[in-house]
Structure formats: structure tokens, C-alpha cells
PDB file of C-alpha atoms in Angstrom:
ATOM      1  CA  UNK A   1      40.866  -7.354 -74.113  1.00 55.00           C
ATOM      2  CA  UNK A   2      40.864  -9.248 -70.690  1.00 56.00           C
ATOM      3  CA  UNK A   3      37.998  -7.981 -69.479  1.00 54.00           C
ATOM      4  CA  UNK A   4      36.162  -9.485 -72.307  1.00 54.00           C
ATOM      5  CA  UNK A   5      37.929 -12.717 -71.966  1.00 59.00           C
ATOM      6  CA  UNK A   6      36.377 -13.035 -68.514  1.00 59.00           C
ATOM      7  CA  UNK A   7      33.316 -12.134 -69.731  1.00 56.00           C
ATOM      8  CA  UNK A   8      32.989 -14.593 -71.982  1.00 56.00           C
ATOM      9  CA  UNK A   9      34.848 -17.193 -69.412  1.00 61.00           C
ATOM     10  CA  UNK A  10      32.076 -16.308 -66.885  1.00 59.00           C
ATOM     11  CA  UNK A  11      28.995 -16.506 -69.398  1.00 54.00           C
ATOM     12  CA  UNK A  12      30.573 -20.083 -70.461  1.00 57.00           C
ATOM     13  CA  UNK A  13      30.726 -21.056 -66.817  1.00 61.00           C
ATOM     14  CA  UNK A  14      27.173 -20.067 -65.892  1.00 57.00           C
ATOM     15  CA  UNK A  15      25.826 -22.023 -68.527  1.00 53.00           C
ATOM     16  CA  UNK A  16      27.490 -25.240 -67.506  1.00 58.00           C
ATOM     17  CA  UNK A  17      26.216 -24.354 -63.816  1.00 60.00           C
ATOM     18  CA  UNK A  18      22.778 -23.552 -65.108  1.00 56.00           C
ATOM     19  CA  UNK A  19      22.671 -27.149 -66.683  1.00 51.00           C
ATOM     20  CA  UNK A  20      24.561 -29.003 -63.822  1.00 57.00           C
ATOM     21  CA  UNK A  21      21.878 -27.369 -61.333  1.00 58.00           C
ATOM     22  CA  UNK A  22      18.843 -28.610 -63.067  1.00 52.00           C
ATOM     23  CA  UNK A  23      19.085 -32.076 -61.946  1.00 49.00           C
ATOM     24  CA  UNK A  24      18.700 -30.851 -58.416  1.00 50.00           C
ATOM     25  CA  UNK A  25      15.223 -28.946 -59.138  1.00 49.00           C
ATOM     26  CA  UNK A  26      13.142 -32.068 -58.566  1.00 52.00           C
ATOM     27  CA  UNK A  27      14.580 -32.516 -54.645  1.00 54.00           C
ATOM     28  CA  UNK A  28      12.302 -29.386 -53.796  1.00 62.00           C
ATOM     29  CA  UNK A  29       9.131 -30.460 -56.037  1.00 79.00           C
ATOM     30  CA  UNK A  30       9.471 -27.056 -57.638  1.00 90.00           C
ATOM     31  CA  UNK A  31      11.602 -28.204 -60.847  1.00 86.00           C
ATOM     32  CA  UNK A  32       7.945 -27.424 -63.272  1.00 90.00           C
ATOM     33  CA  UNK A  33       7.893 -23.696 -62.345  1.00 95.00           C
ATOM     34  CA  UNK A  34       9.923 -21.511 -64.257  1.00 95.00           C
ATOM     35  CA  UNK A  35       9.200 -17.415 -65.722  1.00 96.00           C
ATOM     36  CA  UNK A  36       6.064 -18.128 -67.682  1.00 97.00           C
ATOM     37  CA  UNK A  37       4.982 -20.992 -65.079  1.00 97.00           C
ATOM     38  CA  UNK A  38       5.060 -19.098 -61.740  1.00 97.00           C
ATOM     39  CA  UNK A  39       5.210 -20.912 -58.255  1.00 97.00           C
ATOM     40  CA  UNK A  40       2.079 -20.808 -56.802  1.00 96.00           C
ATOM     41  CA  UNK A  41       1.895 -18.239 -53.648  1.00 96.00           C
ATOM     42  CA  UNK A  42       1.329 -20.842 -51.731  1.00 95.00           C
ATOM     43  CA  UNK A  43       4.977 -22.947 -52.447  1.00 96.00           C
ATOM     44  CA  UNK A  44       6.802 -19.318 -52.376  1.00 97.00           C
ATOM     45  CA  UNK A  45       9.248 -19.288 -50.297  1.00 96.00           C
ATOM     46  CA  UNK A  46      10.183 -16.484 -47.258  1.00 96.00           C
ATOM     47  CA  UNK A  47      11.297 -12.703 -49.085  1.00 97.00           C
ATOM     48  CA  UNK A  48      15.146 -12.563 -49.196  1.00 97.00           C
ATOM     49  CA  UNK A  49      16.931  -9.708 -50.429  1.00 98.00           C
ATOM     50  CA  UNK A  50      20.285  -8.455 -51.289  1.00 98.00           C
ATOM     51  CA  UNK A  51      20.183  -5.434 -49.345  1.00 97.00           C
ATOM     52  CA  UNK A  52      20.686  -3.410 -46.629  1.00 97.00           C
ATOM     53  CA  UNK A  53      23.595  -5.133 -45.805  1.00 98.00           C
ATOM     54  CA  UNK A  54      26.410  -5.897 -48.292  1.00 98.00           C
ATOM     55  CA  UNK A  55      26.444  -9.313 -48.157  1.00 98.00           C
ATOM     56  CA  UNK A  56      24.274 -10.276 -50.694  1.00 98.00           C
ATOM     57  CA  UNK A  57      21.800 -13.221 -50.457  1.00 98.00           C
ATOM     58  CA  UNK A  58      22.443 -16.557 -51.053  1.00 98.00           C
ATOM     59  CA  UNK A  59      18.602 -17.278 -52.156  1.00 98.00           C
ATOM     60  CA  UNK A  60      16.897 -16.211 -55.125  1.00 97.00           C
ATOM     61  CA  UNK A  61      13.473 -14.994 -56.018  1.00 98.00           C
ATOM     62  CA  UNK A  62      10.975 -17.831 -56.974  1.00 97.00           C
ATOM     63  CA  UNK A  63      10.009 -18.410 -60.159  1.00 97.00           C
ATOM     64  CA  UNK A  64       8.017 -16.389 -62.172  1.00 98.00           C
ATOM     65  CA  UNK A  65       8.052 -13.662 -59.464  1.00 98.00           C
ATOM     66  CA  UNK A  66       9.574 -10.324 -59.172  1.00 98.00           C
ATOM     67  CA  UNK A  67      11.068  -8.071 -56.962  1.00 98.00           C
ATOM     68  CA  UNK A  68      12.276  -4.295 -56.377  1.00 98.00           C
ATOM     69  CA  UNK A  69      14.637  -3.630 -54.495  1.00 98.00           C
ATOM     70  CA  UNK A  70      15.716   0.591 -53.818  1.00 97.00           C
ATOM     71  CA  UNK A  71      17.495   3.014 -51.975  1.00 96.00           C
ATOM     72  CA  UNK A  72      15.060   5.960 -50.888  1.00 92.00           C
ATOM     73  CA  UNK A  73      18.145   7.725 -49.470  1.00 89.00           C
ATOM     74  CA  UNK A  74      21.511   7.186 -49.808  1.00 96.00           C
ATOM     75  CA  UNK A  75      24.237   9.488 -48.764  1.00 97.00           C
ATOM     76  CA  UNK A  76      27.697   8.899 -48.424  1.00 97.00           C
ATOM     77  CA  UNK A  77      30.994  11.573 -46.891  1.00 97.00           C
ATOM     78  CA  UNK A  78      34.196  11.101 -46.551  1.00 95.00           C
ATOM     79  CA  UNK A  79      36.968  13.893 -44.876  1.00 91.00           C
ATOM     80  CA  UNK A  80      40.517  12.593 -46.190  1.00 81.00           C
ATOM     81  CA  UNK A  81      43.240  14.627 -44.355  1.00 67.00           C
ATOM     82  CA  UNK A  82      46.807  14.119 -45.274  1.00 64.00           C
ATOM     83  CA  UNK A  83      50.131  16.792 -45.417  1.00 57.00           C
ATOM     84  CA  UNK A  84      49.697  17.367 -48.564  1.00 67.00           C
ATOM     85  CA  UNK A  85      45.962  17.606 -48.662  1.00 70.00           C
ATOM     86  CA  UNK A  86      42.825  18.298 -46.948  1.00 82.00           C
ATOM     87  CA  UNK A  87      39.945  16.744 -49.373  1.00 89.00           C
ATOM     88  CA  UNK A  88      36.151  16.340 -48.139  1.00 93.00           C
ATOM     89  CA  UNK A  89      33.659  14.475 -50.533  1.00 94.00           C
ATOM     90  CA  UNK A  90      29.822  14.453 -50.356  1.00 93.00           C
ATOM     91  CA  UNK A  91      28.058  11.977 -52.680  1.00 95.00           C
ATOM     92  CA  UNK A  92      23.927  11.202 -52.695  1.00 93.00           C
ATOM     93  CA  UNK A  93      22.290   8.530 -55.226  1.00 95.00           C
ATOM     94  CA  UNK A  94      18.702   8.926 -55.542  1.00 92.00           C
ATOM     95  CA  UNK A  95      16.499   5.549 -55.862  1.00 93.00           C
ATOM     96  CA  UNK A  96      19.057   3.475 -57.299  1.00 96.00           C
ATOM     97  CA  UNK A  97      17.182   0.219 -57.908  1.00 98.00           C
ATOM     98  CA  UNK A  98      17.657  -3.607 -58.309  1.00 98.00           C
ATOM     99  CA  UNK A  99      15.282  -5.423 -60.347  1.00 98.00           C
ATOM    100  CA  UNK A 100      15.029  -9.109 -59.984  1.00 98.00           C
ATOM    101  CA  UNK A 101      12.977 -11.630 -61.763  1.00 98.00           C
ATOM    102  CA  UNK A 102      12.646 -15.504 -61.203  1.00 97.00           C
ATOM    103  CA  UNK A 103      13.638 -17.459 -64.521  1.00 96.00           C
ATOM    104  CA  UNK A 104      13.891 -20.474 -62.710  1.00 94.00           C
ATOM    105  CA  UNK A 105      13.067 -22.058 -59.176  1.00 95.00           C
ATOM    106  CA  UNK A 106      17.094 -21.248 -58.653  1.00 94.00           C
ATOM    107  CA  UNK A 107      18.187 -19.031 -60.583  1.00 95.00           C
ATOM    108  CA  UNK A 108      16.847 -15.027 -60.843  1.00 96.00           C
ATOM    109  CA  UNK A 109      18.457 -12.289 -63.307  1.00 97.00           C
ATOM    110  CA  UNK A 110      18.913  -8.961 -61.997  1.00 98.00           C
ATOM    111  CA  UNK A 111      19.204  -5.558 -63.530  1.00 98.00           C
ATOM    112  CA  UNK A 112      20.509  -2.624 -61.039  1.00 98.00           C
ATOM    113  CA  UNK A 113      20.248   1.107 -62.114  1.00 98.00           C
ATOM    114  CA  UNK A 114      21.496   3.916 -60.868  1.00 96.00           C
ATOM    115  CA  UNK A 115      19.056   6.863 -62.488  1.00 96.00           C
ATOM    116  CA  UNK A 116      20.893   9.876 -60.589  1.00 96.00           C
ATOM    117  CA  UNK A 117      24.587  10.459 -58.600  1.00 96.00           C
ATOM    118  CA  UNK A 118      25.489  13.797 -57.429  1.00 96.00           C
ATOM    119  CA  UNK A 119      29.181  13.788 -57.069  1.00 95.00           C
ATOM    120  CA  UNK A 120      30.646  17.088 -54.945  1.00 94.00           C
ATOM    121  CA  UNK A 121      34.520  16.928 -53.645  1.00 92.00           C
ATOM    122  CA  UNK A 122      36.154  20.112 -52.053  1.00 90.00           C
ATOM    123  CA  UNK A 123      39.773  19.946 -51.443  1.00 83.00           C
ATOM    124  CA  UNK A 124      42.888  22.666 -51.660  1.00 75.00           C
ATOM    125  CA  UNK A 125      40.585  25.805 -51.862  1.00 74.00           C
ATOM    126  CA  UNK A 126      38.898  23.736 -55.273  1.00 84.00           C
ATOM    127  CA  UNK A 127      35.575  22.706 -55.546  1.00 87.00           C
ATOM    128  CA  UNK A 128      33.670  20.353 -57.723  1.00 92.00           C
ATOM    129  CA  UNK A 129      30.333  19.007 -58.383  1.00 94.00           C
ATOM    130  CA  UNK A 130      29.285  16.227 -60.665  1.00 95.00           C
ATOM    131  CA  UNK A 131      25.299  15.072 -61.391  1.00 96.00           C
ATOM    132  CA  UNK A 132      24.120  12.513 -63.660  1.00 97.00           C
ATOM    133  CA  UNK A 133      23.293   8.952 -64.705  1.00 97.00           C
ATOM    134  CA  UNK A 134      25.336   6.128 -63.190  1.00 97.00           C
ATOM    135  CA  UNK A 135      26.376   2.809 -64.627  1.00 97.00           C
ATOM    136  CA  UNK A 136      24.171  -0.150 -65.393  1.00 98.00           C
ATOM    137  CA  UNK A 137      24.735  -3.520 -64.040  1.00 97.00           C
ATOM    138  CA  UNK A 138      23.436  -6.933 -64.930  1.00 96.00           C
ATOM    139  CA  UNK A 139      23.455 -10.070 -62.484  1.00 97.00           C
ATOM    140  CA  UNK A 140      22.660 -13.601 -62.374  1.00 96.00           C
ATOM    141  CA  UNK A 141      22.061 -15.642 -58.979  1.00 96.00           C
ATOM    142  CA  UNK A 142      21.920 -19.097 -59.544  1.00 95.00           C
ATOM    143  CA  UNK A 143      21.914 -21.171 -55.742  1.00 96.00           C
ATOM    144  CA  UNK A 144      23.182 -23.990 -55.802  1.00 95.00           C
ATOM    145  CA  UNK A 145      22.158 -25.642 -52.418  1.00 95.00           C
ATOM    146  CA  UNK A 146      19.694 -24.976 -49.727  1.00 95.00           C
ATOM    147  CA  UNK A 147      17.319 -22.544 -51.258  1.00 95.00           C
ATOM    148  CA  UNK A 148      13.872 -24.220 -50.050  1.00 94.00           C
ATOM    149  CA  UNK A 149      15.142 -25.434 -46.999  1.00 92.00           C
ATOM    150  CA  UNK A 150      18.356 -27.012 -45.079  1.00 95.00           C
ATOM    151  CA  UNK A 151      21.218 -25.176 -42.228  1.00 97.00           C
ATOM    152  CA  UNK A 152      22.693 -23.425 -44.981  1.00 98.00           C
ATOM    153  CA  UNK A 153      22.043 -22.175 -48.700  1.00 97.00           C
ATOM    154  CA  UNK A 154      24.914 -21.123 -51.663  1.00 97.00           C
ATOM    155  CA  UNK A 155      24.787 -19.559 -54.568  1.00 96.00           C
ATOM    156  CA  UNK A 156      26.986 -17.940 -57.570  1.00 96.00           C
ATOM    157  CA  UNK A 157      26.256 -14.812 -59.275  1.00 96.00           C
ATOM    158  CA  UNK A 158      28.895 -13.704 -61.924  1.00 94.00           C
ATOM    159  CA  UNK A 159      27.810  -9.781 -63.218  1.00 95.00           C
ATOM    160  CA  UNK A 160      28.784  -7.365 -66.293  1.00 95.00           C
ATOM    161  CA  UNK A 161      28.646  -3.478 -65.336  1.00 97.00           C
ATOM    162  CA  UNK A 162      27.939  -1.653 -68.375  1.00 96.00           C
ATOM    163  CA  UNK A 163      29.422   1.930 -69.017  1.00 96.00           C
ATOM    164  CA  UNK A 164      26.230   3.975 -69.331  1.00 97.00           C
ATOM    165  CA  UNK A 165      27.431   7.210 -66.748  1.00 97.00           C
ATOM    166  CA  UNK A 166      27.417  10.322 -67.701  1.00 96.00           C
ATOM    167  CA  UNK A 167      29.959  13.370 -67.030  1.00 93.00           C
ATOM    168  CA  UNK A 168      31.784  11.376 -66.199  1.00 92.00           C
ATOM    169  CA  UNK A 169      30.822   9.957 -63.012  1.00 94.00           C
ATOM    170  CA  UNK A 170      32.520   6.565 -63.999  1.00 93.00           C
ATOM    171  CA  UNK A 171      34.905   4.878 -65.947  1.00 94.00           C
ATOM    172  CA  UNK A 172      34.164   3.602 -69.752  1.00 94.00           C
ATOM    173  CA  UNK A 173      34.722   0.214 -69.427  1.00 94.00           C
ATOM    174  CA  UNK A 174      33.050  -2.665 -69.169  1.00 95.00           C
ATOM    175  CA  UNK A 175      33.543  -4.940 -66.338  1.00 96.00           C
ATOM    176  CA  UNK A 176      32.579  -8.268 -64.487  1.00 95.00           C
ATOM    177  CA  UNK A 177      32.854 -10.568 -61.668  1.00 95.00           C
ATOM    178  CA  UNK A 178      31.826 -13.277 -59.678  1.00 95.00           C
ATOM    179  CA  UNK A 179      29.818 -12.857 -55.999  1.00 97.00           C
ATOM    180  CA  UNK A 180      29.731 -16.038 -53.611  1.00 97.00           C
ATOM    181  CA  UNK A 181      27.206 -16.294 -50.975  1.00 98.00           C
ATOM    182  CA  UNK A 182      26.751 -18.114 -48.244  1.00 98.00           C
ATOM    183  CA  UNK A 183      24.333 -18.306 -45.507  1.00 98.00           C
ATOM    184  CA  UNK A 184      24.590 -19.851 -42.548  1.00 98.00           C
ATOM    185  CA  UNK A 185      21.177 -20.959 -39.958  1.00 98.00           C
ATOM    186  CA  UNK A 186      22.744 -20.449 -36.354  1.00 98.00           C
ATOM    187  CA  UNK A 187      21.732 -21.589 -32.911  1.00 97.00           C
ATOM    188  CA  UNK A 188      19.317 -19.322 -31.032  1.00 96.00           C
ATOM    189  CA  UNK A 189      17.192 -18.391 -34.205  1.00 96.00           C
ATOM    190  CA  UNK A 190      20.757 -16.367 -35.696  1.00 98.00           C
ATOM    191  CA  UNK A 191      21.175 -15.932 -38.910  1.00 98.00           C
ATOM    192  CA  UNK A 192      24.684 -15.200 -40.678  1.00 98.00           C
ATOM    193  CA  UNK A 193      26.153 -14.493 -44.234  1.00 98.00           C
ATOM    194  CA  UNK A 194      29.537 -14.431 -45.904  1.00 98.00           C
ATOM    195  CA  UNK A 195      30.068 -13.196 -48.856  1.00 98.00           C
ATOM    196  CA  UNK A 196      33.637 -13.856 -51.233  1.00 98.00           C
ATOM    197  CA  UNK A 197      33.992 -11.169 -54.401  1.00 98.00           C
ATOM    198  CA  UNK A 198      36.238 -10.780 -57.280  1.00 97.00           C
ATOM    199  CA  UNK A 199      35.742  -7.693 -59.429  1.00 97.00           C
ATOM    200  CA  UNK A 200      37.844  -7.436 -62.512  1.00 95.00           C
ATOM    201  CA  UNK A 201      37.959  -3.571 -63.103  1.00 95.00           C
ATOM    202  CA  UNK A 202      40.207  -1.086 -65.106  1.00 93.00           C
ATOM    203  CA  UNK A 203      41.941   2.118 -63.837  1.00 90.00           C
ATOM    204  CA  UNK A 204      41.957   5.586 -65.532  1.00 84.00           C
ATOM    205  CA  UNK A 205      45.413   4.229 -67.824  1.00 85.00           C
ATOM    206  CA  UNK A 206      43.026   1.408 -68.500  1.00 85.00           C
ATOM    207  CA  UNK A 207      45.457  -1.293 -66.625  1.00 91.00           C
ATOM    208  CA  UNK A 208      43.125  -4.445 -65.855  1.00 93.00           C
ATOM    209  CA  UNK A 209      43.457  -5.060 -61.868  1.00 95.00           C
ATOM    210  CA  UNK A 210      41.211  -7.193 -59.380  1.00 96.00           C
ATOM    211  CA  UNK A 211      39.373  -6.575 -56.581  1.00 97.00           C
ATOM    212  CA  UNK A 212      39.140  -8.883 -53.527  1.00 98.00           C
ATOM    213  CA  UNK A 213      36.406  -8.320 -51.489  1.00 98.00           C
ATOM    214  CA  UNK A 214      34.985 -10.458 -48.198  1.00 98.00           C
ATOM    215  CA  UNK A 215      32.128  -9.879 -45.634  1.00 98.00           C
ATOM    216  CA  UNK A 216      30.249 -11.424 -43.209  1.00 98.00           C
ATOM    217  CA  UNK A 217      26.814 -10.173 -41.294  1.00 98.00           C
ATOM    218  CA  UNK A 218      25.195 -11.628 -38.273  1.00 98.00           C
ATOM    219  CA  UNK A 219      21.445 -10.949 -38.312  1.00 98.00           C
ATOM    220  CA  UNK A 220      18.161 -11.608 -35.717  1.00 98.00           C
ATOM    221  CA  UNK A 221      14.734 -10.930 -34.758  1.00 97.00           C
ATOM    222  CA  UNK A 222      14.890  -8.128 -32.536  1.00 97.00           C
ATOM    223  CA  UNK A 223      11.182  -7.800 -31.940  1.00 97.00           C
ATOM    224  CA  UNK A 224       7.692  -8.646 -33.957  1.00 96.00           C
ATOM    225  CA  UNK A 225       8.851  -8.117 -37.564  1.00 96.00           C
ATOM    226  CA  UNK A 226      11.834  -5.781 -36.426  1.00 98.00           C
ATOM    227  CA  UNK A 227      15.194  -6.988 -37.112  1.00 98.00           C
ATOM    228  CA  UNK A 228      18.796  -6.456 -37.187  1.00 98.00           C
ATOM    229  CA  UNK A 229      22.030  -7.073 -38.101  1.00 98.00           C
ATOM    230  CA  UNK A 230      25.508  -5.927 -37.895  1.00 98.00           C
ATOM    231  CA  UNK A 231      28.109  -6.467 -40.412  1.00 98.00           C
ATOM    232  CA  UNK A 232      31.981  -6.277 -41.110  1.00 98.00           C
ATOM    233  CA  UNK A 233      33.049  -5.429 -45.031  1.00 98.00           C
ATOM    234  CA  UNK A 234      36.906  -5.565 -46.423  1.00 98.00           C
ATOM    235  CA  UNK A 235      37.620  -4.878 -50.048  1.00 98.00           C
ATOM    236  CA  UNK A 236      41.780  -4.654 -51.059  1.00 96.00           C
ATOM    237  CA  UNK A 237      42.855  -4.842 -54.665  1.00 95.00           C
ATOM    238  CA  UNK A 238      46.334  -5.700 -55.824  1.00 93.00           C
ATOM    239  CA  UNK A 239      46.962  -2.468 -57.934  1.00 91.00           C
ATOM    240  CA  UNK A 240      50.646  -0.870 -56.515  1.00 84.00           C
ATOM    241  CA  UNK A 241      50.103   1.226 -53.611  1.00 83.00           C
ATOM    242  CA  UNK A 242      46.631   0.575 -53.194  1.00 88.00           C
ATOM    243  CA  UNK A 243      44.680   0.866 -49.545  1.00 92.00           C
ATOM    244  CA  UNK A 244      42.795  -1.781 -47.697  1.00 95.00           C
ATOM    245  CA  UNK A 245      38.990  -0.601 -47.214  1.00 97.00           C
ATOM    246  CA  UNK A 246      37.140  -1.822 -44.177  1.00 98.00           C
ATOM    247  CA  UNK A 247      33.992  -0.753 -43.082  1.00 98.00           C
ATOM    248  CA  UNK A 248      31.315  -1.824 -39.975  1.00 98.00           C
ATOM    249  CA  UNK A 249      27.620  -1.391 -40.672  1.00 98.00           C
ATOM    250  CA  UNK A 250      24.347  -1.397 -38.790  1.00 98.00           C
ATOM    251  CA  UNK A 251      21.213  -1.786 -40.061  1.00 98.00           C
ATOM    252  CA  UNK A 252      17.734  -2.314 -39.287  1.00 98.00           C
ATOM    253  CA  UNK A 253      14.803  -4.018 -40.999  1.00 98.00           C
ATOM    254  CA  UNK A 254      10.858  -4.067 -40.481  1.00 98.00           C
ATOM    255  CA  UNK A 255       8.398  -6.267 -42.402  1.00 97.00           C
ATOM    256  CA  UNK A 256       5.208  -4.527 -43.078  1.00 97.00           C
ATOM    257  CA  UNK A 257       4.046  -8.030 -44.903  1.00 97.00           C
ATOM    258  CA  UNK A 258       5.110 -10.845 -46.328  1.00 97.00           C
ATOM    259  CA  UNK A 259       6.320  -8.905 -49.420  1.00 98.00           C
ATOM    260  CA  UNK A 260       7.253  -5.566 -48.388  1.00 98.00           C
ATOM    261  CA  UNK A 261      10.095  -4.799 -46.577  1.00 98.00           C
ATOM    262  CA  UNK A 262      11.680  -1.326 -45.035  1.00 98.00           C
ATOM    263  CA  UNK A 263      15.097  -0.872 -44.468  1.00 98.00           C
ATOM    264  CA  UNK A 264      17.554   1.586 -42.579  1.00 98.00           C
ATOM    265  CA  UNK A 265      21.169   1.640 -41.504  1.00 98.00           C
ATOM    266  CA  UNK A 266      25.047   3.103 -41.812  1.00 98.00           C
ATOM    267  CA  UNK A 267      27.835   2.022 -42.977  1.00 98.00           C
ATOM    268  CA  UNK A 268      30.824   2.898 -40.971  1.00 98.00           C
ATOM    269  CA  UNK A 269      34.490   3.757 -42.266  1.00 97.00           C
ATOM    270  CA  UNK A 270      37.393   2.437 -39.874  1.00 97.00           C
ATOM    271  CA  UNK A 271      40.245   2.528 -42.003  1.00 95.00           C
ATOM    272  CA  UNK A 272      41.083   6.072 -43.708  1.00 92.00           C
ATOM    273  CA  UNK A 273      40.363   4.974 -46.849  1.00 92.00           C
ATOM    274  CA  UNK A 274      37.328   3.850 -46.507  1.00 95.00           C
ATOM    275  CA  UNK A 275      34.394   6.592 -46.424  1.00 96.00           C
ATOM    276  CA  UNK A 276      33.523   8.065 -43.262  1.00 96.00           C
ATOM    277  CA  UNK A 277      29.972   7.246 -43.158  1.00 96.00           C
ATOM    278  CA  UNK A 278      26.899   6.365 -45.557  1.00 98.00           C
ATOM    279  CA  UNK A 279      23.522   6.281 -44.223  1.00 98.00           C
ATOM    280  CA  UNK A 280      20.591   4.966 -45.862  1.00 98.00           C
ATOM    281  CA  UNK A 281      16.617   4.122 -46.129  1.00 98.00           C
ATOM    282  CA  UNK A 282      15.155   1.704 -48.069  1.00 98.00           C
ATOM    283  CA  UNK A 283      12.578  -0.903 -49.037  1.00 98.00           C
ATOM    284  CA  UNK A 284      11.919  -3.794 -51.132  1.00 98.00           C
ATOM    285  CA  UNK A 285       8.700  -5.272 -52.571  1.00 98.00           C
ATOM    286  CA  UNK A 286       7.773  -8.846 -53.891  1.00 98.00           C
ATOM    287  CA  UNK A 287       5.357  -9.507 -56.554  1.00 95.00           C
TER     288      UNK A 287
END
């Protein structure tokens, strides 16, 4: 099966990465700490996390350290209108999670769960409403430049989504990819991130297809620990007939300490088929 085969492509990849990337642990002084030798509090460097916006992070948790990050809220509609159709759709998650853990001084392993979806479309006088578990996902960031200091920081993180939904709120299969971050230190104290994608996925006739997905957020200290950013997201795949999906988001974020954030934003449809509007609250805490 393909999907496999890039599985096992990716896995082969990361560890040629992971041993390539060693040699640079030594340029930070940090190359001794690993999961069962944490970095001492005072060599951590600043909390970075994957969320609220979509651009994930190009830096990774230090080693031996942890780190939750969760939706509180998460709600997403969406009002498709079309001459053959008038379909509305009305989707919460409830504390859908990452867990990340240091292995290394550059490379953390993640483990994102989704514990409850509620699923409700209405369309052509029909109505229905789907609850349950949602898929697992595994994910490994290894950076590869610029995570304890330097203009700008990169990183890989190839990830397997596991099948694990119930009634079904997903597909069956299981699929991967490859995230690329970048970030970017700007003049004026800005901050920015891109982010390149590829998800290899499977439709309902269980056809393999790709997903191409880019982003880019610019981010800064609005006031005290209050910040924010604003970010545009584009995902296409090459599957016949299939829509371009473009969203812009806004977000917030407030530090309440070094390691504990709280989050807050929307993301913003403005092509039709992307969703209308999600908002959100959140936080994240580093042990």
C-alpha cells in the first residue's frame, strides 16, 4: 500500500536526520541533555508552541521536559449554499490535546488526541449528528538550525495519523506526512513563520491523493505579556475537482509565566470551501 511505503520512506529519513543532526548538538553546549538527563531550568530555552496559529513551530521542547498543549473550546460552522443544495455544518472538539516531550536538545515526539468530536450537518430538510472519539496522531520535530539562538530556526516533523475514530467520524486509514517550519526574527521585535505541508491521505474509494498545504503568520508584542498575530492558511490537493481552501486567522496570546500560556482567536473562511468560521480558547503548560 502507498501509504505504508511513505511511512516507512519517512521513518527511514528521520533516522538519517536524527543522526546527521547530532553533530550539531555541541554548537549550543546542550548536546549531554537528553529525556532521562533534563536541561537544567536555567539553560531552558523561551516556551514555543505549535498553536494557536497553524503554523506550527519551528523549535522544540528542551530536553527532558514536557509540554501540554489543548483546546478548551473549539467550535467550527460552515453554511455551504449551492443550486442544488443548501447544507449548514456545526462541529465542536472538546480538549483535544498535544503532548510533547523532549528526547533530545532538538528533537521532541508528540502525541495529539482528540478524546471527543460532535459532528452535526443539516442540509435538504435532513439532519445528522455524529459524537465520538477522533483519530490519534503521532509527530516528531526534529530542528535542524537555530533552536537556541540565531535570525531564524528550521525544523522537520514527518507524522502518522492513526485510525482510532469512532462512528465514523473519520476515515480508516492510516496516513502520514511531512510539516516544514520556518521562523523568521524580523526588524522591530516581529516575529514571522511559514509553514510548507504534504499530507498523503486516502478518500472514501480509498484512492491515495496529496495534500499541499502553505502558511505564513506575522506575530508581536502587543503589550506586557499580550501578544498577537495574524495569519494567512491555503491547503489544495490534486484529487479531480477538488477546491482550494484559504482561510485568515486572528489570534491572541497572554503569558501568565514563563510556562503557562493562554490562547484565543478565529479562524476565518474566504473561499467557499473553506469553513465559515472556528473560534477557539486555549492554553499550554511547560513542565
Amino acid at each position: 500500500r502507498k501509504t505504508m511505503s511513505r511511512v516507512n520512506t519517512i521513518s527511514i529519513g528521520l533516522l538519517v536526520v536524527g543522526v546527521l543532526t547530532n553533530i550539531g548538538y555541541a554548537e549550543s553546549g546542550k548536546d549531554q541533555f537528553n529525556l532521562f538527563n533534563p536541561t537544567p531550568r536555567e539553560m531552558m530555552r523561551e516556551m514555543s508552541t505549535d498553536r494557536p496559529d497553524k503554523t506550527e513551530s519551528a523549535y522544540t521542547v528542551d530536553a527532558g521536559h514536557y509540554q501540554m498543549e489543548a483546546s478548551l473550546v473549539d467550535y467550527t460552522y460552515d453554511h455551504r449554499q449551492s443550486i442544488q443544495s443548501d447544507e449548514r455544518s456545526d462541529n465542536f472538539s472538546v480538549a483535544p490535546i498535544n503532548l510533547k516531550v523532549g528526547l533530545f536538545n532538538n528533537m521532541d515526539l508528540q502525541l495529539m488526541i482528540n478524546p471527543y468530536l460532535n459532528e452535526r450537518s443539516r442540509g435538504d430538510g435532513d439532519s445528522e449528528r455524529k459524537t465520538g472519539f477522533g483519530d490519534i496522531q503521532n509527530r516528531l520535530k526534529i530542528n535542524l538550525w537555530g533552536n537556541d539562538g540565531g535570525q531564524t530556526a528550521f525544523a522537520i516533523m514527518p507524522f502518522i495519523k492513526y485510525p482510532t475514530n469512532t462512528h465514523d467520524l473519520a476515515n480508516d486509514a492510516i496516513e502520514s506526512g511531512i510539516i516544514l517550519p520556518l521562523a523568521v526574527a524580523l526588524p522591530g521585535d516581529w516575529k514571522m513563520g511559514v509553514m510548507t505541508e504534504f499530507d498523503f491521505n486516502q478518500n472514501d474509494q480509498e484512492n491515495d491523493y496529496t495534500e499541499y498545504i502553505n502558511s505564513i503568520t506575522f506575530g508581536h508584542q502587543i503589550v506586557g505579556d499580550l501578544g498577537g498575530y495574524v495569519e494567512f492558511f491555503s491547503s489544495f490537493n490534486d484529487e479531480e475537482d477538488s477546491d482550494w481552501v484559504g482561510t485568515v486567522d486572528l489570534g491572541l496570546t497572554y503569558g501568565l509565566s514563563d510556562d503557562f500560556q493562554l490562547d484565543g482567536g478565529v479562524n476565518i473562511g474566504v473561499t467557499n470551501s473553506a469553513d465559515d468560521f472556528n473560534p477557539f480558547l486555549g492554553c499550554s503548560i511547560r513542565y
